[in-house]
Amino acid sequence: MTQTVTAAYGSIDKAANAFDELVSEGYPREKLFLDKETNEVKVIVPETSQPEAEEILNRHGPDEVQARPYEAT
């Protein structure tokens, strides 16, 4: 199952750093989203990659990290 992992940060700098690390670790840009208004990073990953994605997001001090099943729109 595919998951959407969302991390909310207190600043855009933290969110941008998390986004950049995901890119440098090889996550495809088309599966990453940086919301500059809410300081959130979202990554769409297979369930097997969820722990790694959450670990990367947690390195940047998020206020909250949550995962939910991905729903294509």
C-alpha positions as a Markdown table, in Angstrom:
| # | Residue | x | y | z |
|---|---|---|---|---|
| 1 | Met | 0.0 | 0.0 | 0.0 |
| 2 | Thr | 1.2 | 3.5 | -0.8 |
| 3 | Gln | 1.4 | 6.1 | 2.1 |
| 4 | Thr | 1.5 | 9.8 | 2.2 |
| 5 | Val | 3.8 | 10.9 | 5.0 |
| 6 | Thr | 3.4 | 14.6 | 6.1 |
| 7 | Ala | 5.7 | 16.5 | 8.4 |
| 8 | Ala | 4.8 | 20.0 | 9.7 |
| 9 | Tyr | 7.7 | 22.3 | 10.7 |
| 10 | Gly | 7.8 | 25.5 | 12.6 |
| 11 | Ser | 9.8 | 27.3 | 9.9 |
| 12 | Ile | 10.2 | 27.1 | 6.1 |
| 13 | Asp | 14.0 | 26.6 | 6.6 |
| 14 | Lys | 13.4 | 23.3 | 8.4 |
| 15 | Ala | 10.9 | 22.2 | 5.8 |
| 16 | Ala | 13.2 | 23.1 | 2.9 |
| 17 | Asn | 16.1 | 21.3 | 4.5 |
| 18 | Ala | 14.0 | 18.1 | 5.0 |
| 19 | Phe | 12.8 | 18.4 | 1.4 |
| 20 | Asp | 16.4 | 18.8 | 0.1 |
| 21 | Glu | 17.6 | 15.8 | 2.1 |
| 22 | Leu | 14.8 | 13.6 | 0.7 |
| 23 | Val | 15.9 | 14.7 | -2.8 |
| 24 | Ser | 19.6 | 13.9 | -2.0 |
| 25 | Glu | 18.6 | 10.5 | -0.7 |
| 26 | Gly | 17.1 | 9.7 | -4.1 |
| 27 | Tyr | 13.3 | 10.2 | -3.5 |
| 28 | Pro | 11.8 | 11.3 | -6.9 |
| 29 | Arg | 10.8 | 14.9 | -7.0 |
| 30 | Glu | 7.4 | 14.0 | -8.4 |
| 31 | Lys | 6.6 | 12.2 | -5.2 |
| 32 | Leu | 7.7 | 15.2 | -3.0 |
| 33 | Phe | 5.7 | 18.3 | -2.1 |
| 34 | Leu | 6.9 | 21.4 | -0.2 |
| 35 | Asp | 4.0 | 23.6 | 1.0 |
| 36 | Lys | 5.7 | 27.0 | 1.7 |
| 37 | Glu | 2.5 | 28.5 | 3.2 |
| 38 | Thr | 2.0 | 25.7 | 5.9 |
| 39 | Asn | 5.7 | 24.7 | 6.2 |
| 40 | Glu | 4.8 | 21.1 | 5.4 |
| 41 | Val | 6.7 | 18.4 | 3.5 |
| 42 | Lys | 4.7 | 15.5 | 2.0 |
| 43 | Val | 6.2 | 12.4 | 0.5 |
| 44 | Ile | 4.4 | 9.6 | -1.3 |
| 45 | Val | 6.1 | 6.3 | -0.6 |
| 46 | Pro | 5.5 | 2.6 | -0.6 |
| 47 | Glu | 4.7 | 1.3 | 2.8 |
| 48 | Thr | 8.0 | -0.5 | 2.9 |
| 49 | Ser | 9.9 | 2.9 | 2.6 |
| 50 | Gln | 7.7 | 4.7 | 5.1 |
| 51 | Pro | 10.1 | 4.2 | 8.1 |
| 52 | Glu | 13.1 | 5.6 | 6.2 |
| 53 | Ala | 11.1 | 8.6 | 5.0 |
| 54 | Glu | 9.9 | 9.3 | 8.5 |
| 55 | Glu | 13.4 | 9.0 | 9.9 |
| 56 | Ile | 14.7 | 11.6 | 7.4 |
| 57 | Leu | 11.8 | 14.0 | 8.1 |
| 58 | Asn | 12.3 | 13.6 | 11.9 |
| 59 | Arg | 16.0 | 14.6 | 11.6 |
| 60 | His | 14.8 | 18.2 | 10.9 |
| 61 | Gly | 12.7 | 18.7 | 14.1 |
| 62 | Pro | 9.1 | 18.6 | 12.9 |
| 63 | Asp | 6.3 | 19.6 | 15.1 |
| 64 | Glu | 4.3 | 16.6 | 13.8 |
| 65 | Val | 4.7 | 13.7 | 11.5 |
| 66 | Gln | 1.7 | 11.7 | 10.3 |
| 67 | Ala | 1.1 | 9.0 | 7.7 |
| 68 | Arg | -2.1 | 8.0 | 5.9 |
| 69 | Pro | -3.0 | 5.9 | 2.9 |
| 70 | Tyr | -2.3 | 7.7 | -0.4 |
| 71 | Glu | -5.5 | 8.6 | -2.2 |
| 72 | Ala | -5.0 | 9.5 | -5.9 |
| 73 | Thr | -7.1 | 12.4 | -7.0 |
